[in-house]
PDB file of C-alpha atoms in Angstrom:
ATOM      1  CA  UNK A  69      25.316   9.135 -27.609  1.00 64.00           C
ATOM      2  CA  UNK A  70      27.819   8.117 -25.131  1.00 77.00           C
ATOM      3  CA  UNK A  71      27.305   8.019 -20.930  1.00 83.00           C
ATOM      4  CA  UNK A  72      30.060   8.103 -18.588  1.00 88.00           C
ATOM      5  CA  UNK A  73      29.869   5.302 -15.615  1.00 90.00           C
ATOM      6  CA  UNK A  74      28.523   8.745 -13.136  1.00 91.00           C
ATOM      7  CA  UNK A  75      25.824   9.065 -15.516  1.00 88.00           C
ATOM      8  CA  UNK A  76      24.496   5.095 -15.787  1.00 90.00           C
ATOM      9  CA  UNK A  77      24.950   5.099 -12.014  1.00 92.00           C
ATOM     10  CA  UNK A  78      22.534   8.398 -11.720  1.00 91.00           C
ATOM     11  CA  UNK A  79      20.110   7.093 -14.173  1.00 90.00           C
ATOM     12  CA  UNK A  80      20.092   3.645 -12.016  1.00 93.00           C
ATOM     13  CA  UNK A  81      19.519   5.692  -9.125  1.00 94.00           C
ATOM     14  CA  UNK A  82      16.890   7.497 -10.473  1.00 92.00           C
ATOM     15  CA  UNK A  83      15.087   4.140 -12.113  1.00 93.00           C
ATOM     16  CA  UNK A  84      15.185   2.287  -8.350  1.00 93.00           C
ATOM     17  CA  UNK A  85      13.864   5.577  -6.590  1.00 92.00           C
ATOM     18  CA  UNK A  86      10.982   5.313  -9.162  1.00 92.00           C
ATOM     19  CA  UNK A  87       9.993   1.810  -8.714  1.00 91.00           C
ATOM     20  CA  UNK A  88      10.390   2.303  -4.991  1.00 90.00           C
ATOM     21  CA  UNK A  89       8.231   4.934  -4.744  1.00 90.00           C
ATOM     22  CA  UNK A  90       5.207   3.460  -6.682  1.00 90.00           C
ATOM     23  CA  UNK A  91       5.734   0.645  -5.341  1.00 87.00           C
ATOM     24  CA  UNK A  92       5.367   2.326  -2.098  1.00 89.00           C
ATOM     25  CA  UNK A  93       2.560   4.455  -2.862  1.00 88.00           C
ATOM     26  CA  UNK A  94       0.460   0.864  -4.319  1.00 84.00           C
ATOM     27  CA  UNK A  95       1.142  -0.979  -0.979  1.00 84.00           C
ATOM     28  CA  UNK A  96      -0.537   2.010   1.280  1.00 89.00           C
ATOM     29  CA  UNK A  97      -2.975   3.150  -1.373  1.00 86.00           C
ATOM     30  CA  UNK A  98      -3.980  -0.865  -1.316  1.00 84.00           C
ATOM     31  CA  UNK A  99      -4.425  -0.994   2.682  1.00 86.00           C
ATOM     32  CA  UNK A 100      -6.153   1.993   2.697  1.00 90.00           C
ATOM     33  CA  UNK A 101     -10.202   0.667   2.507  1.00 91.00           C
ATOM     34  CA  UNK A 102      -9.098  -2.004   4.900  1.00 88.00           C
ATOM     35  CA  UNK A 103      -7.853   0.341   7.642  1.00 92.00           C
ATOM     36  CA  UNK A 104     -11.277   2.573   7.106  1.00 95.00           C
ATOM     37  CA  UNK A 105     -13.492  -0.317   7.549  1.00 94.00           C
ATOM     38  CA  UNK A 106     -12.071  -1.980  10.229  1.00 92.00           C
ATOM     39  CA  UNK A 107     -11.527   1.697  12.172  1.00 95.00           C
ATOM     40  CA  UNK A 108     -15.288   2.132  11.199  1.00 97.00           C
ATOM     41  CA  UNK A 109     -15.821  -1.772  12.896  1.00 95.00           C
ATOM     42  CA  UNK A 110     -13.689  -0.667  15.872  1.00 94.00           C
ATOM     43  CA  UNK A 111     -16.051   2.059  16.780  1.00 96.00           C
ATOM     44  CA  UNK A 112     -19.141  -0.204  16.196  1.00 96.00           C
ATOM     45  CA  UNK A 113     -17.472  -2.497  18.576  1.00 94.00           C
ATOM     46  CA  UNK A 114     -15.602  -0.917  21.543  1.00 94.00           C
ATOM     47  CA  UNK A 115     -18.734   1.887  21.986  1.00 94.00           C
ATOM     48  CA  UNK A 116     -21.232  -1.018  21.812  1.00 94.00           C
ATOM     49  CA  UNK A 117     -18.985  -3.490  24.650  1.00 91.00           C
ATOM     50  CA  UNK A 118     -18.643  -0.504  26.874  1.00 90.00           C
ATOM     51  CA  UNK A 119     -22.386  -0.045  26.851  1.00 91.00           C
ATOM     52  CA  UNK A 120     -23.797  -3.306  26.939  1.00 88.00           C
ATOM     53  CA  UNK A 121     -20.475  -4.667  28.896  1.00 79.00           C
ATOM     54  CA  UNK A 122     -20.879  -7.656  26.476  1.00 80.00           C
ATOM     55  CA  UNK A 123     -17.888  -8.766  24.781  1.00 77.00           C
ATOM     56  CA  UNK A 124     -18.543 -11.853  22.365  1.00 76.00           C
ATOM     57  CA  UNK A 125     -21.844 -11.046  21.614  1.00 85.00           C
ATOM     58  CA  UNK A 126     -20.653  -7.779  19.990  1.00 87.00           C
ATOM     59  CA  UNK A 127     -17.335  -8.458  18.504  1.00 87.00           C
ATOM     60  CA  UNK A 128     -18.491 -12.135  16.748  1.00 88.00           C
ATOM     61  CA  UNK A 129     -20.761 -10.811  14.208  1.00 92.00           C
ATOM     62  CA  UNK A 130     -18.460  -7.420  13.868  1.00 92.00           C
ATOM     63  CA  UNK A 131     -15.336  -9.583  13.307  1.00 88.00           C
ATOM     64  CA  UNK A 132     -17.585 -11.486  10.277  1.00 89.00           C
ATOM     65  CA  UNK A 133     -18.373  -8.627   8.958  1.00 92.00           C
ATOM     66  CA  UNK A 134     -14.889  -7.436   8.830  1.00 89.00           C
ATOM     67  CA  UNK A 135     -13.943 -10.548   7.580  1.00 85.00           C
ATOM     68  CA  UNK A 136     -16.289 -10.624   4.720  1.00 88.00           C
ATOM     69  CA  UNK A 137     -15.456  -7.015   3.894  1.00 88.00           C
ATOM     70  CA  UNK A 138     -11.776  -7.947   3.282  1.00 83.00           C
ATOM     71  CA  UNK A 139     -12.423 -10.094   0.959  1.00 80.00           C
ATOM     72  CA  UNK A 140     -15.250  -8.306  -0.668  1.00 83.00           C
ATOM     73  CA  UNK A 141     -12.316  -5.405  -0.812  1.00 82.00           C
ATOM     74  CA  UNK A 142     -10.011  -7.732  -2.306  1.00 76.00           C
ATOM     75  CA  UNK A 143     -12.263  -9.018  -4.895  1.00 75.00           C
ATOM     76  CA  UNK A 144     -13.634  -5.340  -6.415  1.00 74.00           C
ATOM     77  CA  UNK A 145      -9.667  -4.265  -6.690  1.00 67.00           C
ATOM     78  CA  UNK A 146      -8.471  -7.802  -8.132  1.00 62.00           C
ATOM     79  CA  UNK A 147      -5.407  -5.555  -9.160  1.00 60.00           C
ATOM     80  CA  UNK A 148      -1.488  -7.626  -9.504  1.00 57.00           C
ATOM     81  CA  UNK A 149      -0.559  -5.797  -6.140  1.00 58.00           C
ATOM     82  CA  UNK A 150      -3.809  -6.440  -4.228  1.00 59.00           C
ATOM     83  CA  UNK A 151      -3.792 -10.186  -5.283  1.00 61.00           C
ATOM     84  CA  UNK A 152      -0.065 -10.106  -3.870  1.00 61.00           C
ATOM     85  CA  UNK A 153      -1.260  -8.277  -0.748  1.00 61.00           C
ATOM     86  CA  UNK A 154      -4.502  -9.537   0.107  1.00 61.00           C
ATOM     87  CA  UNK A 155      -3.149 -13.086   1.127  1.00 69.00           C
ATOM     88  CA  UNK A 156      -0.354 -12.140   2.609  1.00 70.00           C
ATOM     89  CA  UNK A 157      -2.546  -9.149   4.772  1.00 67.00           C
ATOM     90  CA  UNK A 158      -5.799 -12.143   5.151  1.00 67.00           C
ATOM     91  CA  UNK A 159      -2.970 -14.495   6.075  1.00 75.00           C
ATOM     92  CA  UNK A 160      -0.928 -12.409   8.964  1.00 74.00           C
ATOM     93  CA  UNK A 161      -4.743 -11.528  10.411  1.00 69.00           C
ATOM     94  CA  UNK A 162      -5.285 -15.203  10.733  1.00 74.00           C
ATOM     95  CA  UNK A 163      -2.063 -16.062  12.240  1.00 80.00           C
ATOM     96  CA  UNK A 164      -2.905 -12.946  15.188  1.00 76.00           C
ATOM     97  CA  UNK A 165      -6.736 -14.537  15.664  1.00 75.00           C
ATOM     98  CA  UNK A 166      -4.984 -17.338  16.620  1.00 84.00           C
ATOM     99  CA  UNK A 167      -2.276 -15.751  18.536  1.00 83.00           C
ATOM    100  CA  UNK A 168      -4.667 -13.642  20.377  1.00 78.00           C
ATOM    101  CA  UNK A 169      -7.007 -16.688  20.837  1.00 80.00           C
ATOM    102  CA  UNK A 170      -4.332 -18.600  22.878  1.00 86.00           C
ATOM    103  CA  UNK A 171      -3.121 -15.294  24.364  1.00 84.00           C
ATOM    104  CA  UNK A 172      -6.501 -15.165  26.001  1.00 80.00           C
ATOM    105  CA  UNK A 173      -6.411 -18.565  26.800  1.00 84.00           C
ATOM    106  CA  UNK A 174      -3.408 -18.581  28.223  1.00 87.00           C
ATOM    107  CA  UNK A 175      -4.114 -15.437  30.213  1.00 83.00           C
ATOM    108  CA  UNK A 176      -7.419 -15.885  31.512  1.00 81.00           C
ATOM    109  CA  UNK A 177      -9.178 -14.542  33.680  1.00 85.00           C
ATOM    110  CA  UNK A 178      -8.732 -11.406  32.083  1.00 83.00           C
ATOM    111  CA  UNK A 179     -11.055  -7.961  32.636  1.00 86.00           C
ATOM    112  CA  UNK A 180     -12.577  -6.092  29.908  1.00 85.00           C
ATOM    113  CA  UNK A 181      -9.636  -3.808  29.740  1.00 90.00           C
ATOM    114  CA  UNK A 182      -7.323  -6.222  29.307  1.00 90.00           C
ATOM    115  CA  UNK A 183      -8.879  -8.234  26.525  1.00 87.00           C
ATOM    116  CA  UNK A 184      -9.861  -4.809  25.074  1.00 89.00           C
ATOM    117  CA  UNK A 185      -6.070  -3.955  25.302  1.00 92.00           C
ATOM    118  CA  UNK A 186      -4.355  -7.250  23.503  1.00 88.00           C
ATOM    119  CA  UNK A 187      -6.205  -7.145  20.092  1.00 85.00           C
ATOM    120  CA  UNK A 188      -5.062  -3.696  19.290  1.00 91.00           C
ATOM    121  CA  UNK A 189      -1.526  -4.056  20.842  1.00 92.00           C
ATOM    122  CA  UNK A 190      -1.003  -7.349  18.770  1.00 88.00           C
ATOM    123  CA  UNK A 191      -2.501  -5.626  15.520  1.00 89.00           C
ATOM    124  CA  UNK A 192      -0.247  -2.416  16.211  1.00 93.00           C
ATOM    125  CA  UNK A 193       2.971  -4.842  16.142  1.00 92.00           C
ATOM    126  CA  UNK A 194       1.492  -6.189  13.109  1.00 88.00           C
ATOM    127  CA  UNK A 195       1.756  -3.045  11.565  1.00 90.00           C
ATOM    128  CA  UNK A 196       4.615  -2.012  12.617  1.00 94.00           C
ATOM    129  CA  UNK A 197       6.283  -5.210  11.282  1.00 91.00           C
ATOM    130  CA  UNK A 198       4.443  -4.489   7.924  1.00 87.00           C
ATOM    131  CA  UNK A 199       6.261  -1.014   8.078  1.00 91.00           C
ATOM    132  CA  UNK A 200       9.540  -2.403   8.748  1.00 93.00           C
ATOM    133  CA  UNK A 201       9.772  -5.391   6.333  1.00 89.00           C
ATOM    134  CA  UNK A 202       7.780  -3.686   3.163  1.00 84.00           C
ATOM    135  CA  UNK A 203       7.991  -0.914   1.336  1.00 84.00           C
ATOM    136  CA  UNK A 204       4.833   0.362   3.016  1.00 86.00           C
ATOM    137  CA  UNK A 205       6.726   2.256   5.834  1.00 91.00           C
ATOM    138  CA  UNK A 206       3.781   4.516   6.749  1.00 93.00           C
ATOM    139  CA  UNK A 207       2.511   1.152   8.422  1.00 93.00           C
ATOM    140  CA  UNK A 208       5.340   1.121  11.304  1.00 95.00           C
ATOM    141  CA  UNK A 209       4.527   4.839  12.566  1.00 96.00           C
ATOM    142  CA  UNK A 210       0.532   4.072  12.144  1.00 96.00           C
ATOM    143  CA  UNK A 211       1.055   0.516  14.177  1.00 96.00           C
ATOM    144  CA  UNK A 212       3.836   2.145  16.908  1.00 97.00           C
ATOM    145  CA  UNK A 213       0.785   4.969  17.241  1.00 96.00           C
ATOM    146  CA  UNK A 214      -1.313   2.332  17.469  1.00 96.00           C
ATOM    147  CA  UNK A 215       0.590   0.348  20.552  1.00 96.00           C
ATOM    148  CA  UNK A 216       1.284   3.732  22.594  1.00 97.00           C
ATOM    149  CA  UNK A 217      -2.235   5.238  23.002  1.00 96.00           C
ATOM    150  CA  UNK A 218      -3.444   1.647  23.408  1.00 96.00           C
ATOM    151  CA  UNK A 219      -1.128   1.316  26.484  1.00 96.00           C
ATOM    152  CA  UNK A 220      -1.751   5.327  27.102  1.00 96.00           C
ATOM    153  CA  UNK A 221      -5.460   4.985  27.373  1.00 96.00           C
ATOM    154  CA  UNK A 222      -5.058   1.419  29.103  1.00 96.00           C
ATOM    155  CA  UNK A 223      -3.060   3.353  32.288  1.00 96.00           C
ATOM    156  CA  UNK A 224      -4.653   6.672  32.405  1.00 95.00           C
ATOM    157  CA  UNK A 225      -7.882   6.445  31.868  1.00 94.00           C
ATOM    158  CA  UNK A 226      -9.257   2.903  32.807  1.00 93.00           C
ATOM    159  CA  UNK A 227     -12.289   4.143  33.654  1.00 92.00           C
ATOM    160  CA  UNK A 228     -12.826   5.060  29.975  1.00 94.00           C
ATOM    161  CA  UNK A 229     -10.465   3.088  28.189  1.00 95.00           C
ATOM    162  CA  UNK A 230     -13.319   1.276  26.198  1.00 94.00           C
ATOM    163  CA  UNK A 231     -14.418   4.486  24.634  1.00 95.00           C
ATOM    164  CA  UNK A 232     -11.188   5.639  24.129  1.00 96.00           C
ATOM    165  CA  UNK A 233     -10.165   2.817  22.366  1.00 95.00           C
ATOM    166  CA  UNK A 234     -12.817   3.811  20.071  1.00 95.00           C
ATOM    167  CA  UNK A 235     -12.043   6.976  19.723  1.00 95.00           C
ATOM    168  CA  UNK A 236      -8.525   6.945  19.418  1.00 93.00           C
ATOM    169  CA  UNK A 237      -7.931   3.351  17.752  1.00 93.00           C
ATOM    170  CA  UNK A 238     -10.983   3.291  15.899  1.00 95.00           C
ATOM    171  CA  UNK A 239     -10.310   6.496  14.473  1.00 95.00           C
ATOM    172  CA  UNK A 240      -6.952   6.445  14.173  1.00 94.00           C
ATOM    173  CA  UNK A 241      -7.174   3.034  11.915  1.00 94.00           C
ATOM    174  CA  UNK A 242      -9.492   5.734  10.043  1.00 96.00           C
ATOM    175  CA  UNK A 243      -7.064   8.765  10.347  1.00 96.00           C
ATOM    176  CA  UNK A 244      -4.411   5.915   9.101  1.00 95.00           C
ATOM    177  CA  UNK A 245      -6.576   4.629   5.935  1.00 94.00           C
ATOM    178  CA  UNK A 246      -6.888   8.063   4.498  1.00 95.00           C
ATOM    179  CA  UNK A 247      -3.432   8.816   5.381  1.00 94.00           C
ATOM    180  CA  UNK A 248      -2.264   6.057   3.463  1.00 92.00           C
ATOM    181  CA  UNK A 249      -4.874   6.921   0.431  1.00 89.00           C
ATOM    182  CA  UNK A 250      -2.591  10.408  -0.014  1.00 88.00           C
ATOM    183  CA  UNK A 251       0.910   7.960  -0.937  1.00 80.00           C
TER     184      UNK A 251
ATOM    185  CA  UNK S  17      22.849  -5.662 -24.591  1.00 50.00           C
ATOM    186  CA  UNK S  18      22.439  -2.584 -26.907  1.00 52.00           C
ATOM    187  CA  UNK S  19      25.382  -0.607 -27.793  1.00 69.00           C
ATOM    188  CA  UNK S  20      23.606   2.932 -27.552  1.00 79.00           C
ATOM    189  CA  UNK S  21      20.739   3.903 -25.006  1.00 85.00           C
ATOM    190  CA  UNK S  22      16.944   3.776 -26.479  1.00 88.00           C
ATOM    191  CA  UNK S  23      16.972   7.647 -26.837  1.00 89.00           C
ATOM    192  CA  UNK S  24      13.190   7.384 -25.956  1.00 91.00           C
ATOM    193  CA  UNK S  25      13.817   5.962 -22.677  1.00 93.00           C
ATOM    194  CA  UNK S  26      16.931   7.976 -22.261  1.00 90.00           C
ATOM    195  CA  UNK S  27      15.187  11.020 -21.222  1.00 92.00           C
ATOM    196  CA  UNK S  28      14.280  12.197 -17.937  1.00 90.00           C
ATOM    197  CA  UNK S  29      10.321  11.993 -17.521  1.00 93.00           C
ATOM    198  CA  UNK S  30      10.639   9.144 -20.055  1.00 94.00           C
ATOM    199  CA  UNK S  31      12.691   7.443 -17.988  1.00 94.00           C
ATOM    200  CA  UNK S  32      10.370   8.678 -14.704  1.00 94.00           C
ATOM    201  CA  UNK S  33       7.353   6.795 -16.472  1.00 95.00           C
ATOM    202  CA  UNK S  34       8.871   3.881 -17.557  1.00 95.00           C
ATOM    203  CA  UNK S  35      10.307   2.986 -13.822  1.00 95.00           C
ATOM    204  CA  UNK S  36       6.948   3.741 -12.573  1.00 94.00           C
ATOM    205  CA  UNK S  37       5.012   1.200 -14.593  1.00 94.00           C
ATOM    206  CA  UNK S  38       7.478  -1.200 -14.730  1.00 92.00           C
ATOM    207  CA  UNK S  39       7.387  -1.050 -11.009  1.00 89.00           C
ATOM    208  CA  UNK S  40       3.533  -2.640 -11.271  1.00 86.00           C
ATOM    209  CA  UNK S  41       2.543  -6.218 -10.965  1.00 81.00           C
ATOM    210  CA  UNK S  42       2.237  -6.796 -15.092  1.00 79.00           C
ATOM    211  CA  UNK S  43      -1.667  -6.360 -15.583  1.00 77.00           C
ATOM    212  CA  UNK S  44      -1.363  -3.558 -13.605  1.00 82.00           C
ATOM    213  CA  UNK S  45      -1.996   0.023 -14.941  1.00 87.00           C
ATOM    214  CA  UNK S  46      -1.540   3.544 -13.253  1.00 90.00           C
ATOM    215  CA  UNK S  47      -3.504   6.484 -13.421  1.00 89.00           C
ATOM    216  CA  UNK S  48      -2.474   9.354 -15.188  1.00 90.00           C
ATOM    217  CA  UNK S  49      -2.600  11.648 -11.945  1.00 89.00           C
ATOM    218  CA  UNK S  50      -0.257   8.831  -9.715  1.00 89.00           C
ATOM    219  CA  UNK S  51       2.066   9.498 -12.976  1.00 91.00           C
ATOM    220  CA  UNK S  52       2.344  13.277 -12.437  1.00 91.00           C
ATOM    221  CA  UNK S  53       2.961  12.784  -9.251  1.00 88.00           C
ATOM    222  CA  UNK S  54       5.585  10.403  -9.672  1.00 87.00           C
ATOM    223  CA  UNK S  55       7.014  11.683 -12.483  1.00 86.00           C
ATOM    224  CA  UNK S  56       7.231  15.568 -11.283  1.00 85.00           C
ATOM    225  CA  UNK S  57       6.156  15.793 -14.601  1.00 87.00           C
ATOM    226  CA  UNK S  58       3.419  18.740 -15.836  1.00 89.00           C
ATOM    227  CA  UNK S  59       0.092  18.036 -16.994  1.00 86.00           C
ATOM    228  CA  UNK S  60       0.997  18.983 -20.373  1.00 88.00           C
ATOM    229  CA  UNK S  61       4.521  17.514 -20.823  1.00 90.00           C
ATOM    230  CA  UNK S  62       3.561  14.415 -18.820  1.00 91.00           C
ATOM    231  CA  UNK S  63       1.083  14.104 -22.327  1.00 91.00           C
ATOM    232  CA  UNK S  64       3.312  14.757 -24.484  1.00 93.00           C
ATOM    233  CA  UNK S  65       5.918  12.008 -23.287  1.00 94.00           C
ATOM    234  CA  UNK S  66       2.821   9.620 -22.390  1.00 94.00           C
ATOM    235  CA  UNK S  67       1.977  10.401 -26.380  1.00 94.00           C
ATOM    236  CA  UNK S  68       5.955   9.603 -27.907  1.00 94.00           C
ATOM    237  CA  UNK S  69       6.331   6.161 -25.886  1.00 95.00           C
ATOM    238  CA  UNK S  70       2.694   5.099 -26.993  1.00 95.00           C
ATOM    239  CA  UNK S  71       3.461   6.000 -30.173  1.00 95.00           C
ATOM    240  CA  UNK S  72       6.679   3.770 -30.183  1.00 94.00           C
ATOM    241  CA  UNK S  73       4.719   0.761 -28.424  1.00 95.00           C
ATOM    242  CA  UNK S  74       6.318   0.757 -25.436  1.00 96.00           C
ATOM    243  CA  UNK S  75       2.779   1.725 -23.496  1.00 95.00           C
ATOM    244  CA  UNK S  76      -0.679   0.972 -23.358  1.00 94.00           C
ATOM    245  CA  UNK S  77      -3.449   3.711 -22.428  1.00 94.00           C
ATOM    246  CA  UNK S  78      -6.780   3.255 -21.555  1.00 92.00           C
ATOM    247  CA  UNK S  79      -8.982   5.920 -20.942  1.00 90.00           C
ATOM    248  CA  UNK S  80     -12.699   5.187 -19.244  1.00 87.00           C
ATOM    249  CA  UNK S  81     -15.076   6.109 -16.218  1.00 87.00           C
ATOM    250  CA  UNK S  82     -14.808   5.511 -12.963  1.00 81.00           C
ATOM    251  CA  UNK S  83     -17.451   7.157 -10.451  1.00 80.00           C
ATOM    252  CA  UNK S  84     -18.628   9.020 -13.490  1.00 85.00           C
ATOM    253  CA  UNK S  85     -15.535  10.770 -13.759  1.00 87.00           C
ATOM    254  CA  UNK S  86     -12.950  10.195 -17.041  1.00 88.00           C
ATOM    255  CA  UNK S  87     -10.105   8.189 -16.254  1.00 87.00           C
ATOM    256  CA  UNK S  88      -6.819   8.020 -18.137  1.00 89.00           C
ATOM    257  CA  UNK S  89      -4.349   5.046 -17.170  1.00 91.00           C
ATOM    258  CA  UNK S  90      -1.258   3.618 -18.315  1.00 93.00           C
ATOM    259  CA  UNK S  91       0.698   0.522 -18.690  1.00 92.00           C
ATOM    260  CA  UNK S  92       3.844  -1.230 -19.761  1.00 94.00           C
ATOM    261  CA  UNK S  93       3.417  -3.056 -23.348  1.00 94.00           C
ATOM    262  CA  UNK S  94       5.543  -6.318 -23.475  1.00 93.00           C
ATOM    263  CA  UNK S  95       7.790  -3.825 -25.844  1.00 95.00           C
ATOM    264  CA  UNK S  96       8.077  -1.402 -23.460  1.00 95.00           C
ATOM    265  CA  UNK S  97       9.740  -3.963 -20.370  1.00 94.00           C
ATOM    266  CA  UNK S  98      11.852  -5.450 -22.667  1.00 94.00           C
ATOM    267  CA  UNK S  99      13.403  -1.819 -23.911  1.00 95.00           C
ATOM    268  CA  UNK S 100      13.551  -0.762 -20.229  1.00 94.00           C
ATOM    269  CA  UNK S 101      15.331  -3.733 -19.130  1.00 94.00           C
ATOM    270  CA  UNK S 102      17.529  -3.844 -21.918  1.00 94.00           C
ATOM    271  CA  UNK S 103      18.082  -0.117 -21.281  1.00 94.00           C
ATOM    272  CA  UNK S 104      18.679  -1.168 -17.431  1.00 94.00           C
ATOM    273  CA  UNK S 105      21.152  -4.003 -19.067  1.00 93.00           C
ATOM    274  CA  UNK S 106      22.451  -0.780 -20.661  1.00 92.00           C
ATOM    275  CA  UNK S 107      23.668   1.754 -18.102  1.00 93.00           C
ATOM    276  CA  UNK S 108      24.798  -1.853 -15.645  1.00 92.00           C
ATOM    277  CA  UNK S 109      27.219  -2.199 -18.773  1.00 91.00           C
ATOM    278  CA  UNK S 110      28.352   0.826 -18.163  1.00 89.00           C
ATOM    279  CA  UNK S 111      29.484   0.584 -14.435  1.00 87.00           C
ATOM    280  CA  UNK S 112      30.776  -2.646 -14.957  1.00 83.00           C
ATOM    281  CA  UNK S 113      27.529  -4.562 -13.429  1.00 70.00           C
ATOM    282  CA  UNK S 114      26.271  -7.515 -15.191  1.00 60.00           C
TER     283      UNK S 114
END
């Protein structure tokens, strides 16, 4: 059996398309539970703060929970590529709690809005930066959604934004979690 | 480096599955369904070429339940990366890579 040099190159081809792809389809199938519970936490939180008009009180014990939940997640699914991801993905959220801590701090005074507005903006360039730098691209369109109906809502409908952030960032972390449970 | 390809990798869906695992963190294993899908491979056929490179050693299948439904999942034996990476050594011989 003999190959020409077009053939080995094709076969090559073929072999890194392969590994790209599953490894492509791992990474999103891997955030997938994460992006449904924190969408679910979202909800929880931004309808609660926009009735109760109660920030810390609401988003402490929610932001435990979601805490906890990761690394309950990470724990049941103790695959290779969740033990590679799960640090990296606990890691990054650490490094934008702290980032958004002295974003507020620096900021302050800021209005409900506009404390609402910086957690989802900063997570949406997480994201995006997750799409651009791995092989799980479906993260960069989820996290540029993410930044543009933040800012969307934010503008047009202040009034509301709290339940639209809900709504549409809640959910879509949702919509995006089952979206990335189809790769 | 061999001087012919492994003719069991050398084959298209072979060749599919093999990339596939060997694309997993090594403990990792891959459902049978992710494998059709990745593969482009038929539910039968897929079988059949899931059967030959078990057969040679080069994978491991488990079957069990998850949620009450049967699950089927494969991974790379320590066999199986070292053919597919001397098979990789292979075809880079080939184009002159090394």
């Amino acid at each position: 059996m003999s190959l020409t040099p077009a053939e080995a190159q094709i076969a090559l081809k073929d072999i890194e398309k392969t590994e790209n792809r599953t490894a492509a389809s791992q990474y999103h199938r891997v955030s997938s539970p994460y992006l449904i519970m924190w969408g679910i936490i979202w909800i929880i939180g931004y309808t609660v703060t926009a009735a109760i008009r109660e920030m810390s009180i609401v988003w402490m014990p929610l932001i435990v929970i979601g805490v906890v939940g990761s690394i309950l997640l990470a724990r049941r699914d103790a695959s290779g590529r969740t033990q590679e991801f799960g640090w990296r993905y606990g890691a990054s959220f650490a490094v934008i709690g702290i980032f958004n801590t002295a974003l507020v701090a620096v900021m302050s005074p800021l209005d409900y809005n506009q404390m609402s507005a910086l957690i989802p903006l900063a997570v949406g360039v997480y994201y995006a930066f997750i799409g651009i730098w791995t092989k799980a691209w479906r993260m960069m369109p989820l996290g540029l959604a993410l930044i543009g109906l933040t800012a969307l809502g934010y503008f047009m409908i202040p009034g509301h934004f709290l339940y639209w952030m809900a709504a549409v960032g809640g959910g879509g972390l949702i919509l995006g979690g089952l979206w990335m449970r189809t790769a | 480096m061999t001087e012919q390809p492994d003719p069991l990798i050398h084959q298209p869906v072979r060749l599919k599955i093999m990339s596939a695992l060997k694309a997993l963190p090594e403990r990792d294993l891959l459902e049978f369904v992710r494998l059709k899908a990745l593969s482009g491979a038929t539910e039968g056929n897929l079988g059949a070429h899931i059967s030959s490179l078990e057969q040679a050693g080069y994978i491991e299948v488990q079957k069990d339940f998850h949620h009450n439904r049967p699950r089927t999942r494969a991974k790379l034996t320590r066999a199986g990366r070292r053919a597919f990476e001397d098979y990789v050594a292979f075809l880079r011989g080939i184009i002159g890579e090394t």
